[in-house]
PDB file of C-alpha atoms in Angstrom:
ATOM      1  CA  UNK A 286      -0.029   0.009  -0.004  1.00 60.00           C
ATOM      2  CA  UNK A 287       2.823   2.367   0.840  1.00 63.00           C
ATOM      3  CA  UNK A 288       4.454   1.786  -2.636  1.00 62.00           C
ATOM      4  CA  UNK A 289       1.053   2.488  -4.317  1.00 66.00           C
ATOM      5  CA  UNK A 290       0.605   5.812  -2.298  1.00 71.00           C
ATOM      6  CA  UNK A 291       4.238   6.782  -3.148  1.00 71.00           C
ATOM      7  CA  UNK A 292       3.654   6.180  -6.823  1.00 73.00           C
ATOM      8  CA  UNK A 293       0.359   8.165  -6.775  1.00 78.00           C
ATOM      9  CA  UNK A 294       2.204  11.058  -5.075  1.00 77.00           C
ATOM     10  CA  UNK A 295       4.907  10.936  -7.694  1.00 74.00           C
ATOM     11  CA  UNK A 296       2.480  10.768 -10.509  1.00 78.00           C
ATOM     12  CA  UNK A 297       0.455  13.619  -9.035  1.00 82.00           C
ATOM     13  CA  UNK A 298       3.512  15.938  -9.177  1.00 81.00           C
ATOM     14  CA  UNK A 299       3.973  14.982 -12.832  1.00 79.00           C
ATOM     15  CA  UNK A 300       0.386  15.641 -13.538  1.00 82.00           C
ATOM     16  CA  UNK A 301       0.411  19.075 -11.893  1.00 88.00           C
ATOM     17  CA  UNK A 302       3.431  20.154 -13.876  1.00 86.00           C
ATOM     18  CA  UNK A 303       1.774  18.859 -17.131  1.00 83.00           C
ATOM     19  CA  UNK A 304      -1.358  20.666 -16.186  1.00 89.00           C
ATOM     20  CA  UNK A 305       0.709  23.906 -15.857  1.00 92.00           C
ATOM     21  CA  UNK A 306       2.003  23.500 -19.428  1.00 89.00           C
ATOM     22  CA  UNK A 307      -1.559  22.706 -20.649  1.00 90.00           C
ATOM     23  CA  UNK A 308      -3.130  25.688 -18.968  1.00 92.00           C
ATOM     24  CA  UNK A 309      -0.409  28.202 -20.023  1.00 91.00           C
ATOM     25  CA  UNK A 310      -0.652  26.988 -23.611  1.00 91.00           C
ATOM     26  CA  UNK A 311      -4.487  27.223 -23.662  1.00 90.00           C
ATOM     27  CA  UNK A 312      -4.397  30.718 -22.123  1.00 91.00           C
ATOM     28  CA  UNK A 313      -2.001  31.936 -24.710  1.00 89.00           C
ATOM     29  CA  UNK A 314       1.171  32.289 -22.634  1.00 90.00           C
ATOM     30  CA  UNK A 315       3.130  30.125 -25.002  1.00 88.00           C
ATOM     31  CA  UNK A 316       3.444  30.855 -28.732  1.00 86.00           C
ATOM     32  CA  UNK A 317       3.003  28.212 -31.468  1.00 84.00           C
ATOM     33  CA  UNK A 318       6.695  27.701 -31.679  1.00 84.00           C
ATOM     34  CA  UNK A 319       7.456  27.396 -27.917  1.00 85.00           C
ATOM     35  CA  UNK A 320       6.771  23.741 -27.747  1.00 81.00           C
ATOM     36  CA  UNK A 321       9.223  22.938 -30.587  1.00 79.00           C
ATOM     37  CA  UNK A 322      11.850  25.271 -28.902  1.00 85.00           C
ATOM     38  CA  UNK A 323      11.914  23.587 -25.544  1.00 83.00           C
ATOM     39  CA  UNK A 324      11.721  20.225 -27.293  1.00 78.00           C
ATOM     40  CA  UNK A 325      15.049  21.026 -28.982  1.00 82.00           C
ATOM     41  CA  UNK A 326      16.463  22.469 -25.740  1.00 86.00           C
ATOM     42  CA  UNK A 327      15.578  19.285 -23.911  1.00 82.00           C
ATOM     43  CA  UNK A 328      16.767  16.731 -26.431  1.00 76.00           C
ATOM     44  CA  UNK A 329      19.874  18.523 -27.749  1.00 83.00           C
ATOM     45  CA  UNK A 330      21.241  20.152 -24.654  1.00 88.00           C
ATOM     46  CA  UNK A 331      19.514  19.561 -21.257  1.00 86.00           C
ATOM     47  CA  UNK A 332      19.131  15.708 -21.473  1.00 80.00           C
ATOM     48  CA  UNK A 333      22.666  15.080 -22.728  1.00 85.00           C
ATOM     49  CA  UNK A 334      23.916  17.152 -19.825  1.00 88.00           C
ATOM     50  CA  UNK A 335      21.705  15.240 -17.392  1.00 83.00           C
ATOM     51  CA  UNK A 336      22.848  11.967 -18.705  1.00 80.00           C
ATOM     52  CA  UNK A 337      26.493  12.958 -18.593  1.00 86.00           C
ATOM     53  CA  UNK A 338      26.204  13.872 -14.932  1.00 85.00           C
ATOM     54  CA  UNK A 339      24.205  10.838 -13.993  1.00 79.00           C
ATOM     55  CA  UNK A 340      26.808   8.438 -15.600  1.00 78.00           C
ATOM     56  CA  UNK A 341      29.668  10.229 -13.916  1.00 82.00           C
ATOM     57  CA  UNK A 342      27.958  10.036 -10.518  1.00 79.00           C
ATOM     58  CA  UNK A 343      26.394   6.634 -10.659  1.00 71.00           C
ATOM     59  CA  UNK A 344      28.396   4.464 -13.126  1.00 70.00           C
ATOM     60  CA  UNK A 345      31.847   2.733 -12.595  1.00 73.00           C
ATOM     61  CA  UNK A 346      33.780   0.406 -14.789  1.00 73.00           C
ATOM     62  CA  UNK A 347      32.512  -2.657 -12.870  1.00 72.00           C
ATOM     63  CA  UNK A 348      28.878  -1.472 -13.157  1.00 71.00           C
ATOM     64  CA  UNK A 349      29.291  -0.811 -16.840  1.00 70.00           C
ATOM     65  CA  UNK A 350      29.509  -4.666 -17.573  1.00 70.00           C
ATOM     66  CA  UNK A 351      26.308  -5.253 -15.668  1.00 67.00           C
ATOM     67  CA  UNK A 352      24.550  -2.458 -17.597  1.00 70.00           C
ATOM     68  CA  UNK A 353      25.548  -4.000 -20.885  1.00 71.00           C
ATOM     69  CA  UNK A 354      24.160  -7.390 -19.795  1.00 69.00           C
ATOM     70  CA  UNK A 355      20.796  -5.841 -18.965  1.00 79.00           C
ATOM     71  CA  UNK A 356      20.424  -4.787 -22.647  1.00 85.00           C
ATOM     72  CA  UNK A 357      19.401  -8.423 -23.575  1.00 90.00           C
ATOM     73  CA  UNK A 358      16.009  -8.421 -21.835  1.00 92.00           C
ATOM     74  CA  UNK A 359      14.446  -5.281 -23.260  1.00 93.00           C
ATOM     75  CA  UNK A 360      16.095  -6.034 -26.685  1.00 94.00           C
ATOM     76  CA  UNK A 361      14.266  -9.421 -26.802  1.00 95.00           C
ATOM     77  CA  UNK A 362      11.045  -7.864 -25.438  1.00 96.00           C
ATOM     78  CA  UNK A 363      11.082  -5.324 -28.322  1.00 96.00           C
ATOM     79  CA  UNK A 364      11.583  -8.105 -30.844  1.00 96.00           C
ATOM     80  CA  UNK A 365       8.719 -10.106 -29.404  1.00 97.00           C
ATOM     81  CA  UNK A 366       6.556  -6.931 -29.276  1.00 96.00           C
ATOM     82  CA  UNK A 367       7.115  -6.366 -32.957  1.00 97.00           C
ATOM     83  CA  UNK A 368       6.246  -9.948 -33.849  1.00 97.00           C
ATOM     84  CA  UNK A 369       2.959  -9.877 -31.832  1.00 97.00           C
ATOM     85  CA  UNK A 370       2.051  -6.375 -33.233  1.00 96.00           C
ATOM     86  CA  UNK A 371       2.652  -7.575 -36.854  1.00 96.00           C
ATOM     87  CA  UNK A 372       0.623 -10.737 -36.291  1.00 97.00           C
ATOM     88  CA  UNK A 373      -2.203  -8.509 -34.867  1.00 96.00           C
ATOM     89  CA  UNK A 374      -2.016  -6.199 -37.949  1.00 95.00           C
ATOM     90  CA  UNK A 375      -2.375  -9.177 -40.331  1.00 95.00           C
ATOM     91  CA  UNK A 376      -5.055 -11.077 -38.404  1.00 96.00           C
ATOM     92  CA  UNK A 377      -7.255  -8.089 -37.574  1.00 94.00           C
ATOM     93  CA  UNK A 378      -6.609  -6.353 -40.838  1.00 92.00           C
ATOM     94  CA  UNK A 379      -5.695  -2.966 -39.517  1.00 93.00           C
ATOM     95  CA  UNK A 380      -5.866  -0.551 -42.583  1.00 92.00           C
ATOM     96  CA  UNK A 381      -2.983   0.938 -44.477  1.00 88.00           C
ATOM     97  CA  UNK A 382      -1.839   4.190 -42.956  1.00 89.00           C
ATOM     98  CA  UNK A 383      -2.349   2.791 -39.445  1.00 92.00           C
ATOM     99  CA  UNK A 384      -0.181  -0.304 -39.515  1.00 93.00           C
ATOM    100  CA  UNK A 385       3.209   1.297 -38.976  1.00 93.00           C
ATOM    101  CA  UNK A 386       1.707   3.626 -36.396  1.00 94.00           C
ATOM    102  CA  UNK A 387       0.131   0.729 -34.561  1.00 96.00           C
ATOM    103  CA  UNK A 388       3.293  -1.344 -34.387  1.00 96.00           C
ATOM    104  CA  UNK A 389       5.310   1.647 -33.156  1.00 95.00           C
ATOM    105  CA  UNK A 390       2.622   2.436 -30.508  1.00 95.00           C
ATOM    106  CA  UNK A 391       2.845  -1.124 -29.156  1.00 96.00           C
ATOM    107  CA  UNK A 392       6.625  -1.410 -29.057  1.00 96.00           C
ATOM    108  CA  UNK A 393       8.200   2.112 -28.727  1.00 94.00           C
ATOM    109  CA  UNK A 394       7.833   4.430 -25.753  1.00 92.00           C
ATOM    110  CA  UNK A 395       8.141   8.027 -24.969  1.00 86.00           C
ATOM    111  CA  UNK A 396      11.272   7.698 -22.883  1.00 84.00           C
ATOM    112  CA  UNK A 397      12.473  11.144 -23.103  1.00 76.00           C
ATOM    113  CA  UNK A 398       9.464  13.377 -22.262  1.00 76.00           C
ATOM    114  CA  UNK A 399       7.604  10.931 -20.065  1.00 83.00           C
ATOM    115  CA  UNK A 400      10.037   8.106 -19.162  1.00 84.00           C
ATOM    116  CA  UNK A 401      12.923  10.296 -17.823  1.00 81.00           C
ATOM    117  CA  UNK A 402      10.906  12.449 -15.538  1.00 82.00           C
ATOM    118  CA  UNK A 403       8.743   9.515 -14.431  1.00 85.00           C
ATOM    119  CA  UNK A 404      11.859   7.588 -13.598  1.00 87.00           C
ATOM    120  CA  UNK A 405      13.346  10.380 -11.538  1.00 83.00           C
ATOM    121  CA  UNK A 406      10.075  10.856  -9.678  1.00 82.00           C
ATOM    122  CA  UNK A 407       9.648   7.211  -8.849  1.00 85.00           C
ATOM    123  CA  UNK A 408      13.218   6.054  -8.247  1.00 86.00           C
ATOM    124  CA  UNK A 409      15.480   9.071  -8.085  1.00 83.00           C
ATOM    125  CA  UNK A 410      18.914   9.675  -9.786  1.00 78.00           C
ATOM    126  CA  UNK A 411      20.225   6.362  -8.670  1.00 83.00           C
ATOM    127  CA  UNK A 412      18.131   4.661 -11.251  1.00 85.00           C
ATOM    128  CA  UNK A 413      19.218   6.802 -14.157  1.00 81.00           C
ATOM    129  CA  UNK A 414      21.796   4.411 -15.320  1.00 81.00           C
ATOM    130  CA  UNK A 415      19.169   1.652 -15.549  1.00 87.00           C
ATOM    131  CA  UNK A 416      16.972   4.076 -17.396  1.00 87.00           C
ATOM    132  CA  UNK A 417      19.664   4.433 -19.998  1.00 82.00           C
ATOM    133  CA  UNK A 418      19.412   0.653 -20.814  1.00 86.00           C
ATOM    134  CA  UNK A 419      15.819   1.007 -21.978  1.00 89.00           C
ATOM    135  CA  UNK A 420      16.581   4.382 -23.621  1.00 84.00           C
ATOM    136  CA  UNK A 421      19.272   2.870 -25.799  1.00 83.00           C
ATOM    137  CA  UNK A 422      17.133  -0.101 -26.997  1.00 88.00           C
ATOM    138  CA  UNK A 423      14.178   2.278 -27.538  1.00 87.00           C
ATOM    139  CA  UNK A 424      16.162   4.703 -29.588  1.00 82.00           C
ATOM    140  CA  UNK A 425      17.640   2.025 -31.793  1.00 82.00           C
ATOM    141  CA  UNK A 426      14.200   0.390 -32.192  1.00 88.00           C
ATOM    142  CA  UNK A 427      12.513   3.578 -33.060  1.00 85.00           C
ATOM    143  CA  UNK A 428      14.984   5.147 -35.542  1.00 80.00           C
ATOM    144  CA  UNK A 429      16.478   1.972 -37.131  1.00 77.00           C
ATOM    145  CA  UNK A 430      13.186   0.046 -37.549  1.00 85.00           C
ATOM    146  CA  UNK A 431      10.081   1.831 -36.283  1.00 86.00           C
ATOM    147  CA  UNK A 432      10.453   4.763 -38.784  1.00 83.00           C
ATOM    148  CA  UNK A 433      10.869   2.271 -41.676  1.00 85.00           C
ATOM    149  CA  UNK A 434       7.582   0.670 -40.701  1.00 90.00           C
ATOM    150  CA  UNK A 435       5.684   4.013 -40.800  1.00 88.00           C
ATOM    151  CA  UNK A 436       7.250   5.257 -44.047  1.00 84.00           C
ATOM    152  CA  UNK A 437       6.726   1.793 -45.751  1.00 85.00           C
ATOM    153  CA  UNK A 438       2.987   2.015 -44.815  1.00 80.00           C
ATOM    154  CA  UNK A 439       2.355   5.064 -46.952  1.00 76.00           C
ATOM    155  CA  UNK A 440      -1.077   4.482 -48.443  1.00 78.00           C
ATOM    156  CA  UNK A 441      -0.478   6.899 -51.248  1.00 75.00           C
ATOM    157  CA  UNK A 442       2.455   5.119 -52.754  1.00 69.00           C
ATOM    158  CA  UNK A 443       2.325   2.150 -55.019  1.00 62.00           C
ATOM    159  CA  UNK A 444       4.007  -0.780 -53.267  1.00 55.00           C
ATOM    160  CA  UNK A 445       5.689  -1.836 -56.403  1.00 51.00           C
ATOM    161  CA  UNK A 446       7.291   1.565 -56.798  1.00 52.00           C
ATOM    162  CA  UNK A 447       8.406   2.068 -53.148  1.00 51.00           C
ATOM    163  CA  UNK A 448      12.121   2.802 -52.640  1.00 51.00           C
ATOM    164  CA  UNK A 449      14.146   0.985 -50.030  1.00 51.00           C
ATOM    165  CA  UNK A 450      14.660   3.107 -46.856  1.00 52.00           C
ATOM    166  CA  UNK A 451      18.174   4.122 -45.916  1.00 56.00           C
ATOM    167  CA  UNK A 452      19.351   4.019 -42.356  1.00 53.00           C
ATOM    168  CA  UNK A 453      19.470   7.467 -40.813  1.00 55.00           C
ATOM    169  CA  UNK A 454      22.467   7.567 -38.671  1.00 57.00           C
ATOM    170  CA  UNK A 455      21.709  11.112 -37.492  1.00 57.00           C
ATOM    171  CA  UNK A 456      18.434   9.871 -36.097  1.00 56.00           C
ATOM    172  CA  UNK A 457      19.970   6.640 -34.717  1.00 56.00           C
ATOM    173  CA  UNK A 458      22.556   8.663 -32.794  1.00 65.00           C
ATOM    174  CA  UNK A 459      20.638  11.564 -31.167  1.00 69.00           C
ATOM    175  CA  UNK A 460      22.326  13.949 -28.810  1.00 77.00           C
ATOM    176  CA  UNK A 461      21.149  12.088 -25.559  1.00 74.00           C
ATOM    177  CA  UNK A 462      22.793   8.911 -26.768  1.00 74.00           C
ATOM    178  CA  UNK A 463      25.849  10.874 -27.823  1.00 81.00           C
ATOM    179  CA  UNK A 464      26.024  12.357 -24.240  1.00 82.00           C
ATOM    180  CA  UNK A 465      25.841   8.818 -22.896  1.00 80.00           C
ATOM    181  CA  UNK A 466      28.683   7.623 -25.137  1.00 83.00           C
ATOM    182  CA  UNK A 467      30.857  10.652 -24.309  1.00 88.00           C
ATOM    183  CA  UNK A 468      30.238  10.188 -20.597  1.00 86.00           C
ATOM    184  CA  UNK A 469      31.206   6.462 -20.701  1.00 83.00           C
ATOM    185  CA  UNK A 470      34.366   7.291 -22.664  1.00 87.00           C
ATOM    186  CA  UNK A 471      35.212  10.043 -20.142  1.00 88.00           C
ATOM    187  CA  UNK A 472      34.653   7.671 -17.315  1.00 84.00           C
ATOM    188  CA  UNK A 473      36.807   4.881 -18.701  1.00 84.00           C
ATOM    189  CA  UNK A 474      39.582   7.270 -19.481  1.00 86.00           C
ATOM    190  CA  UNK A 475      39.372   8.487 -15.875  1.00 82.00           C
ATOM    191  CA  UNK A 476      39.687  12.173 -16.416  1.00 82.00           C
ATOM    192  CA  UNK A 477      38.183  14.132 -13.491  1.00 86.00           C
ATOM    193  CA  UNK A 478      35.464  16.586 -14.437  1.00 86.00           C
ATOM    194  CA  UNK A 479      36.310  20.172 -13.385  1.00 89.00           C
ATOM    195  CA  UNK A 480      33.951  21.388 -10.583  1.00 90.00           C
ATOM    196  CA  UNK A 481      32.639  24.383 -12.574  1.00 93.00           C
ATOM    197  CA  UNK A 482      31.863  22.208 -15.540  1.00 90.00           C
ATOM    198  CA  UNK A 483      30.054  19.608 -13.350  1.00 89.00           C
ATOM    199  CA  UNK A 484      27.921  22.333 -11.655  1.00 92.00           C
ATOM    200  CA  UNK A 485      27.032  23.828 -15.027  1.00 93.00           C
ATOM    201  CA  UNK A 486      25.985  20.509 -16.483  1.00 91.00           C
ATOM    202  CA  UNK A 487      24.069  19.617 -13.311  1.00 90.00           C
ATOM    203  CA  UNK A 488      22.076  23.043 -13.433  1.00 92.00           C
ATOM    204  CA  UNK A 489      21.405  22.593 -17.210  1.00 91.00           C
ATOM    205  CA  UNK A 490      20.447  18.942 -16.731  1.00 87.00           C
ATOM    206  CA  UNK A 491      18.057  19.696 -13.916  1.00 86.00           C
ATOM    207  CA  UNK A 492      15.806  21.510 -16.610  1.00 86.00           C
ATOM    208  CA  UNK A 493      14.873  18.062 -18.185  1.00 80.00           C
ATOM    209  CA  UNK A 494      12.088  17.080 -15.864  1.00 78.00           C
ATOM    210  CA  UNK A 495      10.075  20.329 -15.520  1.00 86.00           C
ATOM    211  CA  UNK A 496      10.441  21.261 -19.227  1.00 85.00           C
ATOM    212  CA  UNK A 497       9.607  17.783 -20.428  1.00 79.00           C
ATOM    213  CA  UNK A 498       6.364  17.766 -18.476  1.00 81.00           C
ATOM    214  CA  UNK A 499       5.491  21.303 -19.563  1.00 86.00           C
ATOM    215  CA  UNK A 500       6.085  20.218 -23.204  1.00 84.00           C
ATOM    216  CA  UNK A 501       3.717  17.255 -22.767  1.00 78.00           C
ATOM    217  CA  UNK A 502       1.059  19.671 -21.435  1.00 84.00           C
ATOM    218  CA  UNK A 503       1.528  21.814 -24.481  1.00 85.00           C
ATOM    219  CA  UNK A 504       1.156  18.704 -26.783  1.00 79.00           C
ATOM    220  CA  UNK A 505      -2.067  17.764 -25.041  1.00 81.00           C
ATOM    221  CA  UNK A 506      -3.409  21.282 -25.325  1.00 86.00           C
ATOM    222  CA  UNK A 507      -2.641  21.405 -29.045  1.00 83.00           C
ATOM    223  CA  UNK A 508      -4.153  17.913 -29.608  1.00 75.00           C
ATOM    224  CA  UNK A 509      -7.299  18.781 -27.758  1.00 76.00           C
ATOM    225  CA  UNK A 510      -8.583  16.481 -24.962  1.00 74.00           C
ATOM    226  CA  UNK A 511     -12.086  16.634 -26.344  1.00 75.00           C
ATOM    227  CA  UNK A 512     -10.899  14.972 -29.671  1.00 72.00           C
ATOM    228  CA  UNK A 513      -9.939  11.750 -27.915  1.00 81.00           C
ATOM    229  CA  UNK A 514     -11.771   8.720 -29.342  1.00 85.00           C
ATOM    230  CA  UNK A 515     -11.688   5.014 -28.307  1.00 88.00           C
ATOM    231  CA  UNK A 516     -12.012   2.855 -31.456  1.00 90.00           C
ATOM    232  CA  UNK A 517     -10.965  -0.727 -31.944  1.00 93.00           C
ATOM    233  CA  UNK A 518      -7.445   0.004 -33.290  1.00 94.00           C
ATOM    234  CA  UNK A 519      -6.716   2.548 -30.475  1.00 94.00           C
ATOM    235  CA  UNK A 520      -7.870   0.125 -27.757  1.00 95.00           C
ATOM    236  CA  UNK A 521      -5.587  -2.571 -29.271  1.00 96.00           C
ATOM    237  CA  UNK A 522      -2.599  -0.189 -29.335  1.00 96.00           C
ATOM    238  CA  UNK A 523      -3.257   0.956 -25.727  1.00 96.00           C
ATOM    239  CA  UNK A 524      -3.472  -2.811 -24.579  1.00 96.00           C
ATOM    240  CA  UNK A 525      -0.265  -3.406 -26.376  1.00 96.00           C
ATOM    241  CA  UNK A 526       1.606  -0.462 -24.786  1.00 95.00           C
ATOM    242  CA  UNK A 527       0.295  -0.779 -21.259  1.00 95.00           C
ATOM    243  CA  UNK A 528      -0.258  -4.514 -20.922  1.00 95.00           C
ATOM    244  CA  UNK A 529       1.706  -6.592 -23.466  1.00 95.00           C
ATOM    245  CA  UNK A 530       5.013  -4.653 -23.313  1.00 95.00           C
ATOM    246  CA  UNK A 531       5.519  -4.772 -19.551  1.00 94.00           C
ATOM    247  CA  UNK A 532       4.170  -8.292 -19.253  1.00 95.00           C
ATOM    248  CA  UNK A 533       6.529  -9.625 -21.916  1.00 95.00           C
ATOM    249  CA  UNK A 534       9.471  -7.910 -20.152  1.00 94.00           C
ATOM    250  CA  UNK A 535       8.453  -9.199 -16.769  1.00 93.00           C
ATOM    251  CA  UNK A 536       8.258 -12.724 -18.060  1.00 94.00           C
ATOM    252  CA  UNK A 537      11.603 -12.511 -19.686  1.00 94.00           C
ATOM    253  CA  UNK A 538      13.239 -11.119 -16.519  1.00 91.00           C
ATOM    254  CA  UNK A 539      11.746 -13.999 -14.509  1.00 91.00           C
ATOM    255  CA  UNK A 540      12.983 -16.530 -17.063  1.00 92.00           C
ATOM    256  CA  UNK A 541      16.468 -14.941 -16.941  1.00 90.00           C
ATOM    257  CA  UNK A 542      16.477 -15.123 -13.199  1.00 87.00           C
ATOM    258  CA  UNK A 543      15.646 -18.837 -13.262  1.00 89.00           C
ATOM    259  CA  UNK A 544      18.724 -19.371 -15.430  1.00 85.00           C
ATOM    260  CA  UNK A 545      20.961 -17.395 -13.013  1.00 83.00           C
ATOM    261  CA  UNK A 546      20.691 -14.083 -14.985  1.00 80.00           C
ATOM    262  CA  UNK A 547      19.050 -12.157 -12.266  1.00 80.00           C
ATOM    263  CA  UNK A 548      19.349  -8.355 -12.028  1.00 85.00           C
ATOM    264  CA  UNK A 549      18.956  -5.811  -9.195  1.00 86.00           C
ATOM    265  CA  UNK A 550      15.440  -5.087  -8.164  1.00 89.00           C
ATOM    266  CA  UNK A 551      15.707  -1.441  -8.984  1.00 90.00           C
ATOM    267  CA  UNK A 552      16.887  -2.314 -12.517  1.00 90.00           C
ATOM    268  CA  UNK A 553      14.044  -4.687 -13.136  1.00 91.00           C
ATOM    269  CA  UNK A 554      11.502  -2.176 -11.831  1.00 91.00           C
ATOM    270  CA  UNK A 555      12.972   0.626 -13.877  1.00 92.00           C
ATOM    271  CA  UNK A 556      12.864  -1.349 -17.129  1.00 93.00           C
ATOM    272  CA  UNK A 557       9.338  -2.557 -16.446  1.00 93.00           C
ATOM    273  CA  UNK A 558       7.984   0.943 -15.793  1.00 92.00           C
ATOM    274  CA  UNK A 559       9.766   2.250 -18.951  1.00 93.00           C
ATOM    275  CA  UNK A 560       8.062  -0.597 -20.914  1.00 94.00           C
ATOM    276  CA  UNK A 561       4.734   0.805 -19.867  1.00 92.00           C
ATOM    277  CA  UNK A 562       5.298   4.539 -20.596  1.00 91.00           C
ATOM    278  CA  UNK A 563       3.046   6.315 -23.144  1.00 90.00           C
ATOM    279  CA  UNK A 564       3.587   6.310 -26.829  1.00 89.00           C
ATOM    280  CA  UNK A 565       6.147   8.347 -28.858  1.00 84.00           C
ATOM    281  CA  UNK A 566       5.223  12.061 -28.938  1.00 78.00           C
ATOM    282  CA  UNK A 567       6.637  12.177 -32.527  1.00 77.00           C
ATOM    283  CA  UNK A 568       4.186   9.620 -33.916  1.00 83.00           C
ATOM    284  CA  UNK A 569       1.884  12.221 -35.392  1.00 81.00           C
ATOM    285  CA  UNK A 570       4.797  13.981 -37.129  1.00 75.00           C
ATOM    286  CA  UNK A 571       6.192  10.655 -38.542  1.00 79.00           C
ATOM    287  CA  UNK A 572       2.629   9.743 -39.713  1.00 83.00           C
ATOM    288  CA  UNK A 573       2.163  13.043 -41.413  1.00 79.00           C
ATOM    289  CA  UNK A 574       5.470  12.702 -43.401  1.00 76.00           C
ATOM    290  CA  UNK A 575       4.436   9.216 -44.574  1.00 80.00           C
ATOM    291  CA  UNK A 576       0.790  10.435 -45.421  1.00 82.00           C
ATOM    292  CA  UNK A 577      -0.484   8.133 -42.721  1.00 84.00           C
ATOM    293  CA  UNK A 578      -3.438   8.370 -40.467  1.00 87.00           C
ATOM    294  CA  UNK A 579      -2.402  11.602 -38.458  1.00 82.00           C
ATOM    295  CA  UNK A 580      -5.689  11.709 -36.468  1.00 85.00           C
ATOM    296  CA  UNK A 581      -5.128   8.078 -35.343  1.00 90.00           C
ATOM    297  CA  UNK A 582      -1.520   8.815 -34.378  1.00 87.00           C
ATOM    298  CA  UNK A 583      -2.516  11.913 -32.431  1.00 84.00           C
ATOM    299  CA  UNK A 584      -5.366   9.993 -30.742  1.00 88.00           C
ATOM    300  CA  UNK A 585      -3.199   7.145 -29.411  1.00 90.00           C
ATOM    301  CA  UNK A 586      -0.570   9.476 -28.268  1.00 87.00           C
ATOM    302  CA  UNK A 587      -2.957  11.719 -26.426  1.00 86.00           C
ATOM    303  CA  UNK A 588      -4.926   8.961 -24.741  1.00 89.00           C
ATOM    304  CA  UNK A 589      -1.904   6.965 -23.728  1.00 90.00           C
ATOM    305  CA  UNK A 590      -0.369  10.175 -22.200  1.00 86.00           C
ATOM    306  CA  UNK A 591      -3.554  10.687 -20.142  1.00 85.00           C
ATOM    307  CA  UNK A 592      -4.031   7.032 -19.171  1.00 88.00           C
ATOM    308  CA  UNK A 593      -0.531   6.601 -17.855  1.00 87.00           C
ATOM    309  CA  UNK A 594      -1.573   8.666 -14.794  1.00 83.00           C
ATOM    310  CA  UNK A 595      -3.743   5.644 -13.935  1.00 86.00           C
ATOM    311  CA  UNK A 596      -1.403   2.885 -15.262  1.00 88.00           C
ATOM    312  CA  UNK A 597       1.732   3.819 -13.236  1.00 86.00           C
ATOM    313  CA  UNK A 598       0.407   3.464  -9.726  1.00 86.00           C
ATOM    314  CA  UNK A 599      -1.243   0.098 -10.627  1.00 87.00           C
ATOM    315  CA  UNK A 600       1.985  -1.151 -12.251  1.00 88.00           C
ATOM    316  CA  UNK A 601       4.168  -0.051  -9.295  1.00 84.00           C
ATOM    317  CA  UNK A 602       1.884  -2.040  -7.010  1.00 83.00           C
ATOM    318  CA  UNK A 603       1.952  -5.135  -9.283  1.00 83.00           C
ATOM    319  CA  UNK A 604       5.721  -5.282  -9.742  1.00 82.00           C
ATOM    320  CA  UNK A 605       6.305  -5.418  -6.078  1.00 76.00           C
ATOM    321  CA  UNK A 606       5.065  -9.008  -6.246  1.00 69.00           C
ATOM    322  CA  UNK A 607       6.963 -10.087  -9.349  1.00 64.00           C
TER     323      UNK A 607
END
């Protein structure tokens, strides 16, 4: 019960900051470009700084090997998620323009704007290095394969004339991941970080949580809560994101433990919660570029972002017994 109440308290803080962004956007405090501006600030500057500081403060050479071993479980879970989502698309005949969106909705999570602040609220900075495990897998999954699924589902293009998609290394190596790589290299070399640089990075990195939640509030305000609609494909996507993804990961972790591949409790809890975070905030943008069903993409992102408020406390209560 105590864990449930703690998670409710943490989620309440998140909701209040999101509500602030929502209200300020709706009342005209923020211009149309403000959301995009803070999105760039978070992903290109604040989050890399936060990750760098977290790695330097929480990761050692010995812990690094344990971190790499933890990549196996979410990686396999992502693969299983894609297979189940693909089968669902075929069996239930989800229409063109929604297929790629649906598979991404089931498998890929909003690790930056929801996952990171949620992780900090529930587990604190000590769990940041575990968060990075899921972030790495999610990033590679999204930009190496997820984007291909959406672009390959363009209903306006003749399948026989589609061109093969090229791997976008710029997307595959975004600044947060670059920040992690630089931090690991710095840590392995053993160069001390000057105090002024550490303080600067700490201050800048602390912007991630509040700005991320304000950004989500802006997204919800722009999408319009009154436009949310629960149809069959949306419900299936929500079940995939909030039920299938965490359950698959939990099962894999339990199987791994039975074979002597156990992991710290905090790591397993962090990975499980990340597996149940809302859908990618960029889904509507990717859908628009591929002439997909933008309304469907916006709908699943909006509803999943609202529903996570209920899902997280329940999930936190459940994983205590796993």
